[in-house]
Amino acid sequence: MMEKVLEVSNLCKTYIVNKRQNNVLRNVNFSISEKEMVAVMGPSGSGKSTLLYTVSGMDRSTAGQVKFFGQNIDKLDSKEMAEIRLDMMGFIFQQMYMLKNLTVFDNMILPACQSKKNFSSKQEIVAFGQQLMRKLGIIDIADSDITEVSGGQLQRACIGRSMINHPKMIFADEPTGALNRSTSDEVMEELVKLNSEGTTIMLVTHDVKVAARCTRVLFIDDGCIKGEKFLGKCENVSLIQERERALSGWLMEMGW
Amino acid sequence: MYLQILKKDLKRKRTMNVILLLFIILATTFVSSSVNNIATVTNGLDHFMDEAGMSDFFAMTLNRAAEQDIQEVLDSSDAVESFGIEEFLIKESMSVSRQREEPGTDATIAIMACEDSQLNYYDVNDEVITSVEPGEAYVAIKWLEEFNYEIGDVVTINIGDKTREFTIAGGLKDVCLGSKMMNVVRFMVCRDDFNYFNSDEEIRQEYGGKMCYIFSGDDAAVTNLLSEAETGLLFSGSKDQVKVGYVMDMVISGTLLVISICLILIAFVVLRFTITFTLSEEYREIGVMKAIGIKERTIRGLYMVKYFALAVVGAAVGFLVSIPFGGMLLETVSSASMLGGGSSTLINLICSILVIVIIMMFCFGCTRQVQSFTPVEAIRSLTKGERFKKKGFMRLKKSSFKPRSFLALNDVTSSPRRFGLIVGVFALSLILLLVIDSTVATLSNSRLIKSFGFAESDVYMTYGDLLNNVSTGDGVETIEEYLSDVENEMAANNMPCECYCDLMLKLTIQNKEGNRAFKSVVYYGVNTTMDMYDYADGSAPSNPNEVAITPLVSETLGVYIGDKITIVHSFGEEEYTVTGYFQSMNNLGEGVRLHQTARVDPSQVAGYNAIQFKFTDNPSNQEIDSRIERMKEIFDNSKIRTGDDYVAEMVNVTGILSTVSRILLVVMVVIVVLVTTLMERSFSAKEIGEIAILKAIGFNNKTVINWHTRRFVIASVISVIVALALFYPVTIVSITPIFKMMGAFYGVNYVVRPLQTFVIYPLIMVAVTSAAAWGAALFTKTITPANATENE
């Protein structure tokens, strides 16, 4: 029996815009178990990104409960939440957000330098960072400025940064959204590899090809989870197209 | 359309617009008040002289030393076009008691009748004083302020055996004796009150004199006339020399000018930075507008309208604030004189308009740059408002700093222009403060006594009747006896010391050819030896026929070391060989030092420095302070003080310079707080995305606030280092010319107060920066990880 990493119950998120209430998430319920790779799909404005930010503690919910490894994250103060984000979570954004005054490598190891838990020395951090970069195929750009490298390379560096503290779970908001097809495939390759090594992943995407690599897909519309599809582990690459077709069919049924 | 867009823009980018508005207000306030102050201060003295009707030449004579009446001498001269005379009574170290709890003070008071006024004397409201009620007196403002006298205070004046009480009716602005360097306090009463004293023949003879205001186109002829006549000349000088008396007032005015110029520079540099910074935020929008086909002129017009609106509002507020702010700065110099030529709101208004024009020029320049970009360039390359190039040289992987310190240090080194500006502004503020502090310390340090041409000692005592004893008794022997009695008295009280004193005579000196002559102060030491004085060049006089002279005397007479000069004594002319040069800030640099065995006529002594005490048992400073208290009781004299206090009293401007220094400290703190707060808010408004990323990857609020605060702390520490490295040379370059004007031709050794210079002021700078940066960085708490999407 896999351990529950994330348990979301009756989650609501409401924004007040111009004195008008906008219910972005309405009573959302789902859970994610260890080693799962879950994609959240849905039309634009359906609340995908809000869901990701709320369940990852980057934004506060209006009502409901989010448990991360059994801990209710809504009860945590900003300092405790920051510690969880630092040591147990990893984040990948659609845009390759990095600090512009640091090199690619320094950006990547920054969370490890800030954390006091995962490494005993700076040398250890540097060694692990280099190992990660090699694994991601971007060791050549380690000392480059973030403006000197391609989007794909930068997104891989962002993946590296999200992995540097050995997180239990990675949240990714359209990680391939700003990349071309081949780069997108490379990035997904890395995420699948990560997942196969035991990291739980929740990602938001518009791309059926990306979602087809995940173990489960949640479909969200108008702030509610309308359905979910279990795809299972993608053991065989030759079956990807078949998974894509099946997923597309299901999505059409869901009204996408 | 413009107004619609403007309205929306002002609302949407509220933070940056408010920051820009604040900088415009700041710049307008500084520029308007500073330019007004510059106009006021630079024209102030000339304006005061003109309004008061100051003559070309001024002379003061004493009846007791006069063999000829000055009025007759002037009447008979062709060089004199016209002249006016004010009779006065002068008493050195007059004890002025007051009917209040505070003790009275000693001062050299010159009493005159209002009806005799040859100049315009002004009250505090710059109105000419035309009459004084019986029993009332108008007194020099410099003295009222220094000793905390107030209108309504009743003071008692005692001359000879006559005493009368006066109620202070107000302060008096006196162009001739009003400078800090003139240690004479004008006391204006009505004719009846003046005659109460002056009608006594003995008093008139002993304390009486004449102030002569001479109009002449030929200064040299008047100088010769006065030096040849035996009119009992106490002081004489041209209008320009009277002006030089205001040198210390000019130091203060000069300081104000420097502050003003620095404030203007700071205002414009910061303003330009902020405009460029805020405009860079707009590049992307400009690109989009270009892409959809809006004409460049229209795009530019949009931004020009926006900045014009901000500039007008900011300049209007700045204009209103500049009036009281400028007044506050001017108050330090305007109280004792009548400044004019500025202080009009018109200058403030013109400056405010100028600020608007300059802002529009900055904007025009910045938007012109945008014209050359294609829409794609504007959107892509310049979304962050800067061209990318290699950033800082620091590497986290090699650094031993914690991330927050590393990020702060890396930001500073990666953005040298941005933080260089902050360092420059902070360093400039601190340098100004340190220069003034060092000047104040120098002007109140006993070491400076040597620059006045006197010997140093532990304690200085002023004794009112000493001069009378010299001129009416047996002269130098009387003083020697008096000093010997004092030494014995001190020894009997377990305070062994040597006592000595420098007498000052006003004698005619001339070169060997006799074609150049003038009346100069001649110094003669009683109980001193020649090695107790400093000589800048040559050697000390070693026999009665040798003298040392100041560079001013050397230049005036055209005599140098080895040459002969002649001094005209009452007993005849004596020839002396010049053996060396010394400097004296007394009488603006004039002076001749006689050997201690030279012959002088005691009746020609016009003044003395002080009775000086040099303890022979090397007591500590604390012990000296305690001895001073005992000496005050023994000699029943309150005018006994340390060298530091005595020098401060001689220079007479340390109090006001200390005030300037305190104002500068406040100005520095205000600048640091404003610049830090506004810069931090500008930076964090632009770094919302980066802060959000850091929060998303697990940095807590405290770390982010720490990171931002440390950037400014680093900048302030660098500025402290820069300021400490530069303030001393800046002091030498900026202050030495003023000391030279005062007579210290060879410069002075500046005193640096280590505690203030290296500890207190730097700590204030760093502490204020830290507090302001921390306060402004609290804003980052409102940024959540979800704001990461605002990175673009």
mmCIF file of C-alpha atoms in Angstrom, chain B residues 21-205:
data_model
loop_
_atom_site.group_PDB
_atom_site.id
_atom_site.type_symbol
_atom_site.label_atom_id
_atom_site.label_comp_id
_atom_site.label_asym_id
_atom_site.label_seq_id
_atom_site.Cartn_x
_atom_site.Cartn_y
_atom_site.Cartn_z
ATOM 1 C CA LEU B 21 6.616 61.235 -7.350
ATOM 2 C CA LEU B 22 8.453 61.170 -4.007
ATOM 3 C CA PHE B 23 11.811 61.606 -5.746
ATOM 4 C CA ILE B 24 10.441 64.536 -7.741
ATOM 5 C CA ILE B 25 9.194 66.145 -4.522
ATOM 6 C CA LEU B 26 12.591 65.495 -2.921
ATOM 7 C CA ALA B 27 14.497 66.902 -5.888
ATOM 8 C CA THR B 28 12.326 70.008 -6.108
ATOM 9 C CA THR B 29 12.631 70.643 -2.381
ATOM 10 C CA PHE B 30 16.421 70.307 -2.433
ATOM 11 C CA VAL B 31 16.966 72.250 -5.644
ATOM 12 C CA SER B 32 14.593 75.111 -4.823
ATOM 13 C CA SER B 33 15.736 75.645 -1.259
ATOM 14 C CA SER B 34 19.411 75.158 -2.139
ATOM 15 C CA VAL B 35 19.496 77.538 -5.113
ATOM 16 C CA ASN B 36 17.639 80.098 -3.041
ATOM 17 C CA ASN B 37 20.176 79.646 -0.236
ATOM 18 C CA ILE B 38 23.090 79.971 -2.662
ATOM 19 C CA ALA B 39 21.668 83.223 -4.015
ATOM 20 C CA THR B 40 21.005 84.495 -0.531
ATOM 21 C CA VAL B 41 24.350 83.560 0.974
ATOM 22 C CA THR B 42 26.574 84.672 -1.904
ATOM 23 C CA ASN B 43 24.916 88.075 -2.118
ATOM 24 C CA GLY B 44 24.241 88.290 1.579
ATOM 25 C CA LEU B 45 27.293 90.134 2.864
ATOM 26 C CA ASP B 46 27.475 92.652 0.010
ATOM 27 C CA HIS B 47 23.783 93.268 0.402
ATOM 28 C CA PHE B 48 24.205 93.773 4.158
ATOM 29 C CA MET B 49 27.152 96.171 3.628
ATOM 30 C CA ASP B 50 25.257 98.193 1.033
ATOM 31 C CA GLU B 51 22.077 98.414 3.071
ATOM 32 C CA ALA B 52 23.938 99.385 6.233
ATOM 33 C CA GLY B 53 25.894 102.089 4.361
ATOM 34 C CA MET B 54 29.299 100.685 5.280
ATOM 35 C CA SER B 55 32.143 103.072 4.458
ATOM 36 C CA ASP B 56 35.291 102.297 2.436
ATOM 37 C CA PHE B 57 37.444 102.368 5.532
ATOM 38 C CA PHE B 58 36.876 101.789 9.227
ATOM 39 C CA ALA B 59 39.004 102.829 12.202
ATOM 40 C CA MET B 60 38.651 102.597 15.975
ATOM 41 C CA THR B 61 40.703 104.835 18.251
ATOM 42 C CA LEU B 62 41.135 104.960 22.011
ATOM 43 C CA ASN B 63 41.191 108.295 23.824
ATOM 44 C CA ARG B 64 43.706 107.096 26.394
ATOM 45 C CA ALA B 65 46.337 106.365 23.772
ATOM 46 C CA ALA B 66 45.600 109.334 21.507
ATOM 47 C CA GLU B 67 47.854 112.344 21.139
ATOM 48 C CA GLN B 68 45.933 113.689 18.147
ATOM 49 C CA ASP B 69 42.197 113.873 17.607
ATOM 50 C CA ILE B 70 41.223 111.580 14.753
ATOM 51 C CA GLN B 71 38.575 114.054 13.605
ATOM 52 C CA GLU B 72 41.211 116.728 13.018
ATOM 53 C CA VAL B 73 43.486 114.268 11.237
ATOM 54 C CA LEU B 74 40.707 113.208 8.880
ATOM 55 C CA ASP B 75 39.534 116.771 8.321
ATOM 56 C CA SER B 76 42.975 117.816 7.227
ATOM 57 C CA SER B 77 43.486 115.003 4.724
ATOM 58 C CA ASP B 78 42.811 115.343 1.006
ATOM 59 C CA ALA B 79 42.529 111.567 0.651
ATOM 60 C CA VAL B 80 39.379 111.531 2.766
ATOM 61 C CA GLU B 81 36.222 112.378 0.850
ATOM 62 C CA SER B 82 33.894 112.292 3.840
ATOM 63 C CA PHE B 83 33.636 110.557 7.176
ATOM 64 C CA GLY B 84 31.311 109.982 10.108
ATOM 65 C CA ILE B 85 32.183 109.455 13.754
ATOM 66 C CA GLU B 86 30.474 107.510 16.510
ATOM 67 C CA GLU B 87 31.695 108.069 20.037
ATOM 68 C CA PHE B 88 31.813 104.954 22.197
ATOM 69 C CA LEU B 89 32.926 103.624 25.544
ATOM 70 C CA ILE B 90 34.747 100.316 25.500
ATOM 71 C CA LYS B 91 35.584 98.050 28.350
ATOM 72 C CA GLU B 92 37.345 94.724 28.039
ATOM 73 C CA SER B 93 36.040 91.766 29.995
ATOM 74 C CA MET B 94 33.157 93.759 31.369
ATOM 75 C CA SER B 95 31.116 91.626 33.702
ATOM 76 C CA VAL B 96 27.538 91.863 32.493
ATOM 77 C CA SER B 97 25.254 90.527 35.181
ATOM 78 C CA ARG B 98 21.581 89.868 34.624
ATOM 79 C CA GLN B 99 18.605 89.593 36.879
ATOM 80 C CA ARG B 100 18.006 85.969 36.208
ATOM 81 C CA GLU B 101 19.216 82.764 37.750
ATOM 82 C CA GLU B 102 21.889 82.230 35.122
ATOM 83 C CA PRO B 103 25.250 83.806 35.831
ATOM 84 C CA GLY B 104 26.340 86.873 33.889
ATOM 85 C CA THR B 105 29.069 86.861 31.279
ATOM 86 C CA ASP B 106 32.205 88.753 30.524
ATOM 87 C CA ALA B 107 32.558 90.557 27.233
ATOM 88 C CA THR B 108 34.285 93.463 25.557
ATOM 89 C CA ILE B 109 31.390 95.891 25.358
ATOM 90 C CA ALA B 110 31.299 98.997 23.176
ATOM 91 C CA ILE B 111 28.500 101.316 24.264
ATOM 92 C CA MET B 112 27.229 103.958 21.877
ATOM 93 C CA ALA B 113 24.292 106.308 21.531
ATOM 94 C CA CYS B 114 21.673 105.449 18.935
ATOM 95 C CA GLU B 115 21.493 109.109 17.920
ATOM 96 C CA ASP B 116 25.170 108.998 16.841
ATOM 97 C CA SER B 117 24.653 106.106 14.430
ATOM 98 C CA GLN B 118 26.645 106.541 11.233
ATOM 99 C CA LEU B 119 25.519 103.175 9.858
ATOM 100 C CA ASN B 120 22.131 101.542 9.660
ATOM 101 C CA TYR B 121 21.744 99.051 12.486
ATOM 102 C CA TYR B 122 18.944 96.542 12.141
ATOM 103 C CA ASP B 123 16.723 94.689 14.559
ATOM 104 C CA VAL B 124 15.779 91.015 14.190
ATOM 105 C CA ASN B 125 13.037 91.945 11.740
ATOM 106 C CA ASP B 126 15.548 93.752 9.520
ATOM 107 C CA GLU B 127 14.063 97.130 10.451
ATOM 108 C CA VAL B 128 16.494 100.027 10.994
ATOM 109 C CA ILE B 129 16.791 100.937 14.670
ATOM 110 C CA THR B 130 16.055 104.660 14.796
ATOM 111 C CA SER B 131 15.568 105.185 18.518
ATOM 112 C CA VAL B 132 16.151 103.500 21.829
ATOM 113 C CA GLU B 133 14.006 104.148 24.882
ATOM 114 C CA PRO B 134 15.775 105.343 28.032
ATOM 115 C CA GLY B 135 16.789 102.394 30.222
ATOM 116 C CA GLU B 136 16.709 100.036 27.248
ATOM 117 C CA ALA B 137 19.447 98.699 25.015
ATOM 118 C CA TYR B 138 19.820 96.903 21.697
ATOM 119 C CA VAL B 139 22.662 94.403 21.894
ATOM 120 C CA ALA B 140 24.602 92.497 19.197
ATOM 121 C CA ILE B 141 22.660 89.351 18.253
ATOM 122 C CA LYS B 142 25.789 87.170 18.166
ATOM 123 C CA TRP B 143 26.278 87.798 21.871
ATOM 124 C CA LEU B 144 22.618 87.406 22.845
ATOM 125 C CA GLU B 145 22.511 84.058 21.092
ATOM 126 C CA GLU B 146 25.809 82.812 22.413
ATOM 127 C CA PHE B 147 25.044 83.550 26.027
ATOM 128 C CA ASN B 148 21.332 82.910 25.878
ATOM 129 C CA TYR B 149 20.174 86.427 26.709
ATOM 130 C CA GLU B 150 16.562 87.205 25.965
ATOM 131 C CA ILE B 151 14.522 90.309 25.265
ATOM 132 C CA GLY B 152 13.380 91.690 28.611
ATOM 133 C CA ASP B 153 16.478 90.514 30.492
ATOM 134 C CA VAL B 154 17.815 93.218 32.752
ATOM 135 C CA VAL B 155 21.595 93.602 32.567
ATOM 136 C CA THR B 156 23.868 95.748 34.691
ATOM 137 C CA ILE B 157 26.639 97.759 33.066
ATOM 138 C CA ASN B 158 29.464 98.998 35.194
ATOM 139 C CA ILE B 159 32.090 101.445 33.924
ATOM 140 C CA GLY B 160 34.457 103.191 36.278
ATOM 141 C CA ASP B 161 32.409 103.983 39.348
ATOM 142 C CA LYS B 162 29.162 104.358 37.441
ATOM 143 C CA THR B 163 26.530 101.644 37.181
ATOM 144 C CA ARG B 164 23.250 101.498 35.305
ATOM 145 C CA GLU B 165 20.691 98.802 34.546
ATOM 146 C CA PHE B 166 19.356 98.249 31.056
ATOM 147 C CA THR B 167 16.493 96.146 29.773
ATOM 148 C CA ILE B 168 17.365 94.340 26.578
ATOM 149 C CA ALA B 169 14.945 95.687 23.968
ATOM 150 C CA GLY B 170 16.166 93.476 21.152
ATOM 151 C CA GLY B 171 18.997 92.130 19.061
ATOM 152 C CA LEU B 172 21.119 94.344 16.844
ATOM 153 C CA LYS B 173 22.534 93.469 13.431
ATOM 154 C CA ASP B 174 25.817 95.277 13.073
ATOM 155 C CA VAL B 175 27.693 95.005 9.792
ATOM 156 C CA CYS B 176 30.931 96.471 11.142
ATOM 157 C CA LEU B 177 31.411 94.653 14.444
ATOM 158 C CA GLY B 178 28.894 91.885 13.851
ATOM 159 C CA SER B 179 31.270 89.219 12.574
ATOM 160 C CA LYS B 180 32.299 86.354 14.786
ATOM 161 C CA MET B 181 35.943 87.399 14.512
ATOM 162 C CA MET B 182 35.217 90.804 16.064
ATOM 163 C CA ASN B 183 35.233 90.200 19.746
ATOM 164 C CA VAL B 184 33.523 93.499 20.485
ATOM 165 C CA VAL B 185 29.849 93.588 21.396
ATOM 166 C CA ARG B 186 27.949 96.714 20.349
ATOM 167 C CA PHE B 187 25.572 97.943 23.014
ATOM 168 C CA MET B 188 23.248 100.651 21.706
ATOM 169 C CA VAL B 189 21.503 102.917 24.199
ATOM 170 C CA CYS B 190 19.849 106.344 24.027
ATOM 171 C CA ARG B 191 21.964 109.511 24.199
ATOM 172 C CA ASP B 192 20.925 110.318 27.771
ATOM 173 C CA ASP B 193 22.013 106.910 29.009
ATOM 174 C CA PHE B 194 25.266 107.134 27.036
ATOM 175 C CA ASN B 195 25.953 110.600 28.448
ATOM 176 C CA TYR B 196 25.378 109.274 31.959
ATOM 177 C CA PHE B 197 28.717 107.467 31.556
ATOM 178 C CA ASN B 198 30.416 109.631 28.936
ATOM 179 C CA SER B 199 29.889 112.897 30.767
ATOM 180 C CA ASP B 200 32.427 111.723 33.328
ATOM 181 C CA GLU B 201 35.773 113.032 32.107
ATOM 182 C CA GLU B 202 37.742 110.208 33.743
ATOM 183 C CA ILE B 203 35.574 107.546 32.168
ATOM 184 C CA ARG B 204 35.706 109.270 28.780
ATOM 185 C CA GLN B 205 39.475 109.448 28.932
#
